[in-house]
Every structure is written in C-alpha cells, then in structure tokens.
Coordinates of C-alpha atoms in Angstrom, one line a residue:
M935 CA 9.5 18.9 14.2
A936 CA 6.3 17.8 15.9
M937 CA 4.7 14.5 15.0
A938 CA 1.2 14.4 13.5
C939 CA -1.7 13.3 15.5
V940 CA -2.9 10.0 14.0
E941 CA -6.0 8.2 15.2
I942 CA -7.0 4.7 14.1
V943 CA -10.7 5.2 13.4
H944 CA -11.4 1.7 12.2
E945 CA -9.4 -1.4 11.5
L946 CA -10.0 -4.8 9.8
D947 CA -7.4 -7.5 8.9
K948 CA -6.3 -5.7 5.7
R949 CA -7.8 -2.3 6.1
L950 CA -7.1 0.8 8.2
R951 CA -9.0 4.1 8.4
L952 CA -6.9 6.9 9.9
R953 CA -7.8 10.4 11.0
L954 CA -5.1 13.0 10.6
L955 CA -4.7 16.5 12.0
S956 CA -2.7 18.3 9.4
N957 CA -2.9 21.1 6.8
A958 CA -3.9 20.4 3.2
D959 CA -0.4 20.2 1.9
D960 CA 0.7 17.8 4.6
F961 CA -2.4 15.7 4.1
T962 CA -1.7 15.4 0.4
Q963 CA 2.0 14.6 1.0
T964 CA 1.0 11.9 3.5
E965 CA -1.5 10.4 1.0
V966 CA 1.1 10.3 -1.7
A967 CA 3.8 8.7 0.6
L968 CA 1.3 6.0 1.8
R969 CA 0.4 5.1 -1.8
Q970 CA 4.1 4.4 -2.5
L971 CA 4.6 2.0 0.4
P972 CA 5.2 -1.7 -0.6
G973 CA 2.2 -3.7 0.5
V974 CA -0.3 -0.9 0.3
V975 CA -3.0 -1.8 -2.2
S976 CA -5.1 1.4 -2.2
V977 CA -5.5 4.7 -0.4
R978 CA -8.8 6.7 -0.4
A979 CA -8.8 10.2 1.0
N980 CA -11.8 11.9 2.6
R981 CA -10.8 15.5 3.2
A982 CA -14.1 16.5 4.8
C983 CA -13.4 14.0 7.6
A984 CA -9.6 14.4 7.5
S985 CA -9.3 10.7 7.0
L986 CA -7.5 8.2 4.9
T987 CA -8.7 4.6 4.3
L988 CA -6.0 2.2 3.3
A989 CA -6.2 -1.4 2.0
Y990 CA -3.0 -3.3 2.5
N991 CA -1.6 -6.9 2.4
G992 CA -2.4 -7.5 6.1
Q993 CA 1.3 -7.9 7.2
P994 CA 2.1 -6.5 10.6
E995 CA 5.3 -4.8 9.4
V996 CA 3.3 -3.0 6.6
R997 CA 0.8 -1.8 9.2
D998 CA 3.6 -0.5 11.4
C999 CA 5.2 1.3 8.4
I1000 CA 1.8 2.9 7.4
L1001 CA 1.4 4.3 11.0
E1002 CA 4.9 5.5 11.1
T1003 CA 4.7 7.2 7.7
A1004 CA 1.4 8.9 8.7
R1005 CA 2.9 10.1 12.0
R1006 CA 5.8 11.8 10.2
T1007 CA 3.4 14.4 8.8
P1008 CA 4.3 17.8 10.5
L1009 CA 1.6 18.7 13.0
M1010 CA -0.3 21.9 12.2
A1011 CA -0.9 24.2 15.2
A1012 CA -4.4 23.6 16.6
D1013 CA -5.1 27.3 16.8
V1014 CA -4.6 27.6 13.0
W1015 CA -6.5 24.5 11.9
R1016 CA -9.9 25.1 10.4
P1017 CA -12.3 22.5 9.0
P1018 CA -12.6 22.3 5.2
P1019 CA -15.1 24.8 3.7
A1020 CA -17.6 22.0 2.9
V1021 CA -18.0 21.3 6.7
N1022 CA -18.9 24.9 7.3
A1023 CA -21.3 25.2 4.4
K1024 CA -24.9 26.2 5.2
R1025 CA -27.6 23.8 4.2
V1026 CA -30.0 25.3 1.7
T1027 CA -33.5 23.9 1.1
L1028 CA -34.8 24.4 -2.4
A1029 CA -38.5 24.9 -3.0
A1030 CA -40.1 22.2 -5.2

C-alpha cells in the first residue's frame, strides 16, 4: 500500500495544519483516526483545501503520532484525483 502525501502547511507549538492528497473516504477516515489520538484536542477539516487543522498538547511524540497516522492514509492515484466540486464552481454575479 502506498503512503499518503502529507504536507505540513503551517505549524505552531500546539497546532498543525496538514494538506492531504487522498480521496473523500480516506480523508474522512484520517480525520476520524486523528480525533481519537491521545493528546489531540481538536481536528478541523477543510475539504475544499484538502487540509486538516489540529490542536494538540504540544508533545513531540504526539506530533510524530499525528504525522504517522496521516501518512497511513492510502494514496489515491494522481490521475484519478479531482478537486472537490466547490473548487470548480463558476462564480455568478447577481444583479442588484
């Protein structure tokens, strides 16, 4: 099984923002798995950006566990992946 592509987008002492390349089911499974880790305070998903923002207790071993759990998501083939529909939506200007 291929490992997921995980990018740290932003990091503070007790906060990580990760970008994942995975399909919707894998994204959801990763989100659920991360919520259950000891030391993780909260997980916020932004599907349009394919990112998860996590607050955790700041312990290095918890950070390592978060990254390892995120990497265990099966990698979706790049030629199959498509951005969520909201990203492809056309902007419509309404007349006043």
